[in-house]
Amino acid sequence: MDAVVVREVAEADRAWMRALLRERWTGPEVVSRGRVHAADRLPGFVAWSGTERVGLATCAIAERACELVTLDSLRERVGVGTALLDAAAVHARQMQCTRLWLITTNDNTAALRFYQRRGLRLCAVYPDALAQSRRLKPTIPPVGIDGIPLRDEIELELPL
Ligand SMILES: CC(C)(COP(=O)(O)OP(=O)(O)OC[C@H]1O[C@@H](n2cnc3c(N)ncnc32)[C@H](O)[C@@H]1OP(=O)(O)O)[C@@H](O)C(=O)NCCC(=O)NCCS
């Protein structure tokens, strides 16, 4: 595979983002902390390998904090996820943010491992938050990865 290059999201990426978010997130709306993000319209970063898009990170900045709303690697275990996370952290620093944070769900043990190995720390757990998320986005399934009931939000952060 060609080296991974990360570029800021451009308007030409938007249709591809919508397709990816539909496939991986059941649609462009992504819910975290009781809020719906139109993730296909957020700023973010695309990972490229040659002429192929191999990953996406989307971000939302508010009150000097940068939320990593989505992170998806289409070529796992070759550095795509790490490159996108690094790009988001650099962007957050440039935007004068004091923290990078994200929500993942209780079933996503691989993500908890991935982020903690990259310096992020658990900073909050929101039990049963998915019940509220489902009211905003009914396509969120009842059961997640490895057959684990999808119930809780877990917040991780990286102080910048
Ligand atoms: C979590 C996720 C983003 C990780 O993406 P990824 O592209 O596989 O991440 P990386 O390749 O940077 O790192 C994964 C592992 O591969 C290893 N790796 C990276 N490049 C490698 C290479 N050239 N050779 C061997 N191993 C390599 C990394 O060291 C890492 O292992 P470690 O955590 O033990 O150090 C990806 O699994 C994913 O998209 N998951 C589904 C969506 C999701 O859960 N997103 C996060 C929640 S919002």
PDB file of N, CA, C and O and ligand atoms in Angstrom, residues 24-25 71-73 75-82 103-104 108 111 113-115 117-118, ligand 1:
ATOM      1  N   ARG A  24     -21.297   2.956   7.782  1.00  0.00           N
ATOM      2  CA  ARG A  24     -20.696   2.658   9.089  1.00  0.00           C
ATOM      3  C   ARG A  24     -21.464   3.198  10.274  1.00  0.00           C
ATOM      4  O   ARG A  24     -21.282   2.738  11.403  1.00  0.00           O
ATOM      5  N   TRP A  25     -22.267   4.224  10.040  1.00  0.00           N
ATOM      6  CA  TRP A  25     -22.975   4.876  11.149  1.00  0.00           C
ATOM      7  C   TRP A  25     -24.479   4.912  10.888  1.00  0.00           C
ATOM      8  O   TRP A  25     -25.177   5.720  11.497  1.00  0.00           O
ATOM      9  N   LEU A  71     -14.384   8.553  13.705  1.00  0.00           N
ATOM     10  CA  LEU A  71     -13.064   8.107  13.224  1.00  0.00           C
ATOM     11  C   LEU A  71     -13.256   6.728  12.597  1.00  0.00           C
ATOM     12  O   LEU A  71     -13.712   5.801  13.285  1.00  0.00           O
ATOM     13  N   ASP A  72     -12.963   6.633  11.323  1.00  0.00           N
ATOM     14  CA  ASP A  72     -13.130   5.354  10.616  1.00  0.00           C
ATOM     15  C   ASP A  72     -11.930   5.073   9.744  1.00  0.00           C
ATOM     16  O   ASP A  72     -11.535   5.914   8.930  1.00  0.00           O
ATOM     17  N   SER A  73     -11.399   3.897   9.912  1.00  0.00           N
ATOM     18  CA  SER A  73     -10.302   3.434   9.068  1.00  0.00           C
ATOM     19  C   SER A  73     -10.831   2.358   8.123  1.00  0.00           C
ATOM     20  O   SER A  73     -11.485   1.410   8.569  1.00  0.00           O
ATOM     21  N   ARG A  75      -8.648   0.784   6.096  1.00  0.00           N
ATOM     22  CA  ARG A  75      -7.505  -0.146   5.970  1.00  0.00           C
ATOM     23  C   ARG A  75      -6.879  -0.236   7.344  1.00  0.00           C
ATOM     24  O   ARG A  75      -6.061   0.612   7.710  1.00  0.00           O
ATOM     25  N   GLU A  76      -7.298  -1.225   8.077  1.00  0.00           N
ATOM     26  CA  GLU A  76      -6.870  -1.275   9.470  1.00  0.00           C
ATOM     27  C   GLU A  76      -5.448  -1.807   9.607  1.00  0.00           C
ATOM     28  O   GLU A  76      -4.955  -2.541   8.763  1.00  0.00           O
ATOM     29  N   ARG A  77      -4.846  -1.359  10.706  1.00  0.00           N
ATOM     30  CA  ARG A  77      -3.521  -1.845  11.126  1.00  0.00           C
ATOM     31  C   ARG A  77      -2.386  -1.489  10.167  1.00  0.00           C
ATOM     32  O   ARG A  77      -1.401  -2.209  10.045  1.00  0.00           O
ATOM     33  N   VAL A  78      -2.537  -0.357   9.495  1.00  0.00           N
ATOM     34  CA  VAL A  78      -1.395   0.167   8.728  1.00  0.00           C
ATOM     35  C   VAL A  78      -1.138   1.637   9.063  1.00  0.00           C
ATOM     36  O   VAL A  78      -0.414   2.315   8.344  1.00  0.00           O
ATOM     37  N   GLY A  79      -1.761   2.148  10.132  1.00  0.00           N
ATOM     38  CA  GLY A  79      -1.460   3.502  10.578  1.00  0.00           C
ATOM     39  C   GLY A  79      -2.478   4.567  10.212  1.00  0.00           C
ATOM     40  O   GLY A  79      -2.302   5.741  10.561  1.00  0.00           O
ATOM     41  N   VAL A  80      -3.570   4.166   9.549  1.00  0.00           N
ATOM     42  CA  VAL A  80      -4.571   5.160   9.110  1.00  0.00           C
ATOM     43  C   VAL A  80      -5.232   5.840  10.317  1.00  0.00           C
ATOM     44  O   VAL A  80      -5.307   7.072  10.402  1.00  0.00           O
ATOM     45  N   GLY A  81      -5.712   5.039  11.271  1.00  0.00           N
ATOM     46  CA  GLY A  81      -6.407   5.599  12.432  1.00  0.00           C
ATOM     47  C   GLY A  81      -5.507   6.537  13.232  1.00  0.00           C
ATOM     48  O   GLY A  81      -5.923   7.630  13.632  1.00  0.00           O
ATOM     49  N   THR A  82      -4.278   6.126  13.435  1.00  0.00           N
ATOM     50  CA  THR A  82      -3.336   6.958  14.200  1.00  0.00           C
ATOM     51  C   THR A  82      -3.050   8.262  13.468  1.00  0.00           C
ATOM     52  O   THR A  82      -3.018   9.342  14.087  1.00  0.00           O
ATOM     53  N   ILE A 103     -16.674  10.601  22.275  1.00  0.00           N
ATOM     54  CA  ILE A 103     -17.576   9.618  22.883  1.00  0.00           C
ATOM     55  C   ILE A 103     -17.442   8.314  22.120  1.00  0.00           C
ATOM     56  O   ILE A 103     -17.467   8.305  20.884  1.00  0.00           O
ATOM     57  N   THR A 104     -17.288   7.230  22.856  1.00  0.00           N
ATOM     58  CA  THR A 104     -17.456   5.929  22.246  1.00  0.00           C
ATOM     59  C   THR A 104     -18.494   5.163  23.070  1.00  0.00           C
ATOM     60  O   THR A 104     -19.001   5.678  24.066  1.00  0.00           O
ATOM     61  N   ASN A 108     -17.532  -0.921  22.368  1.00  0.00           N
ATOM     62  CA  ASN A 108     -16.393  -0.740  21.466  1.00  0.00           C
ATOM     63  C   ASN A 108     -15.061  -0.878  22.208  1.00  0.00           C
ATOM     64  O   ASN A 108     -14.302   0.075  22.390  1.00  0.00           O
ATOM     65  N   ALA A 111     -11.922   0.228  20.362  1.00  0.00           N
ATOM     66  CA  ALA A 111     -11.689   1.679  20.353  1.00  0.00           C
ATOM     67  C   ALA A 111     -11.119   2.135  21.705  1.00  0.00           C
ATOM     68  O   ALA A 111     -10.205   2.966  21.757  1.00  0.00           O
ATOM     69  N   ARG A 113      -9.281   0.460  23.652  1.00  0.00           N
ATOM     70  CA  ARG A 113      -7.868   0.063  23.631  1.00  0.00           C
ATOM     71  C   ARG A 113      -7.068   1.015  22.752  1.00  0.00           C
ATOM     72  O   ARG A 113      -6.030   1.527  23.167  1.00  0.00           O
ATOM     73  N   PHE A 114      -7.560   1.263  21.546  1.00  0.00           N
ATOM     74  CA  PHE A 114      -6.864   2.117  20.577  1.00  0.00           C
ATOM     75  C   PHE A 114      -6.590   3.506  21.169  1.00  0.00           C
ATOM     76  O   PHE A 114      -5.455   3.996  21.147  1.00  0.00           O
ATOM     77  N   TYR A 115      -7.613   4.120  21.726  1.00  0.00           N
ATOM     78  CA  TYR A 115      -7.433   5.494  22.211  1.00  0.00           C
ATOM     79  C   TYR A 115      -6.528   5.544  23.444  1.00  0.00           C
ATOM     80  O   TYR A 115      -5.691   6.444  23.574  1.00  0.00           O
ATOM     81  N   ARG A 117      -4.148   3.562  24.228  1.00  0.00           N
ATOM     82  CA  ARG A 117      -2.755   3.353  23.831  1.00  0.00           C
ATOM     83  C   ARG A 117      -2.157   4.598  23.186  1.00  0.00           C
ATOM     84  O   ARG A 117      -0.943   4.691  23.027  1.00  0.00           O
ATOM     85  N   ARG A 118      -3.035   5.546  22.819  1.00  0.00           N
ATOM     86  CA  ARG A 118      -2.556   6.783  22.208  1.00  0.00           C
ATOM     87  C   ARG A 118      -2.705   7.990  23.132  1.00  0.00           C
ATOM     88  O   ARG A 118      -2.777   9.128  22.690  1.00  0.00           O
TER      89      ARG A 118
HETATM   90  C1  LIG B   1     -10.235   2.105  15.838  1.00  0.00           C
HETATM   91  C2  LIG B   1      -9.745   2.326  14.412  1.00  0.00           C
HETATM   92  C3  LIG B   1     -10.060   3.752  13.983  1.00  0.00           C
HETATM   93  C4  LIG B   1      -8.232   2.063  14.356  1.00  0.00           C
HETATM   94  O1  LIG B   1      -7.807   2.341  13.028  1.00  0.00           O
HETATM   95  P1  LIG B   1      -6.492   1.660  12.383  1.00  0.00           P
HETATM   96  O2  LIG B   1      -6.320   2.278  11.048  1.00  0.00           O
HETATM   97  O3  LIG B   1      -6.535   0.195  12.462  1.00  0.00           O
HETATM   98  O4  LIG B   1      -5.384   2.223  13.364  1.00  0.00           O
HETATM   99  P2  LIG B   1      -3.779   2.072  13.244  1.00  0.00           P
HETATM  100  O5  LIG B   1      -3.434   1.243  12.069  1.00  0.00           O
HETATM  101  O6  LIG B   1      -3.212   3.420  13.326  1.00  0.00           O
HETATM  102  O7  LIG B   1      -3.451   1.304  14.582  1.00  0.00           O
HETATM  103  C5  LIG B   1      -4.025   0.028  14.836  1.00  0.00           C
HETATM  104  C6  LIG B   1      -2.919  -0.952  15.223  1.00  0.00           C
HETATM  105  O8  LIG B   1      -2.145  -1.300  14.076  1.00  0.00           O
HETATM  106  C7  LIG B   1      -0.768  -1.151  14.383  1.00  0.00           C
HETATM  107  N1  LIG B   1      -0.047  -0.804  13.151  1.00  0.00           N
HETATM  108  C8  LIG B   1      -0.061   0.395  12.534  1.00  0.00           C
HETATM  109  N2  LIG B   1       0.728   0.349  11.428  1.00  0.00           N
HETATM  110  C9  LIG B   1       1.202  -0.909  11.352  1.00  0.00           C
HETATM  111  C10 LIG B   1       2.040  -1.595  10.433  1.00  0.00           C
HETATM  112  N3  LIG B   1       2.525  -0.971   9.359  1.00  0.00           N
HETATM  113  N4  LIG B   1       2.325  -2.883  10.679  1.00  0.00           N
HETATM  114  C11 LIG B   1       1.834  -3.521  11.747  1.00  0.00           C
HETATM  115  N5  LIG B   1       1.011  -2.926  12.657  1.00  0.00           N
HETATM  116  C12 LIG B   1       0.705  -1.643  12.459  1.00  0.00           C
HETATM  117  C13 LIG B   1      -0.732  -0.058  15.405  1.00  0.00           C
HETATM  118  O9  LIG B   1       0.449  -0.075  16.161  1.00  0.00           O
HETATM  119  C14 LIG B   1      -1.964  -0.363  16.218  1.00  0.00           C
HETATM  120  O10 LIG B   1      -1.731  -1.352  17.211  1.00  0.00           O
HETATM  121  P3  LIG B   1      -1.536  -0.930  18.748  1.00  0.00           P
HETATM  122  O11 LIG B   1      -2.795  -0.188  19.145  1.00  0.00           O
HETATM  123  O12 LIG B   1      -1.355  -2.229  19.414  1.00  0.00           O
HETATM  124  O13 LIG B   1      -0.344  -0.022  18.782  1.00  0.00           O
HETATM  125  C15 LIG B   1     -10.407   1.311  13.437  1.00  0.00           C
HETATM  126  O14 LIG B   1     -10.297   0.019  13.976  1.00  0.00           O
HETATM  127  C16 LIG B   1     -11.859   1.573  13.079  1.00  0.00           C
HETATM  128  O15 LIG B   1     -12.162   2.268  12.106  1.00  0.00           O
HETATM  129  N6  LIG B   1     -12.788   1.010  13.869  1.00  0.00           N
HETATM  130  C17 LIG B   1     -14.226   1.103  13.565  1.00  0.00           C
HETATM  131  C18 LIG B   1     -14.772   2.461  13.890  1.00  0.00           C
HETATM  132  C19 LIG B   1     -14.506   2.859  15.301  1.00  0.00           C
HETATM  133  O16 LIG B   1     -14.696   2.090  16.222  1.00  0.00           O
HETATM  134  N7  LIG B   1     -14.038   4.100  15.496  1.00  0.00           N
HETATM  135  C20 LIG B   1     -13.662   4.592  16.803  1.00  0.00           C
HETATM  136  C21 LIG B   1     -14.794   4.914  17.666  1.00  0.00           C
HETATM  137  S1  LIG B   1     -15.504   6.457  17.234  1.00  0.00           S
END
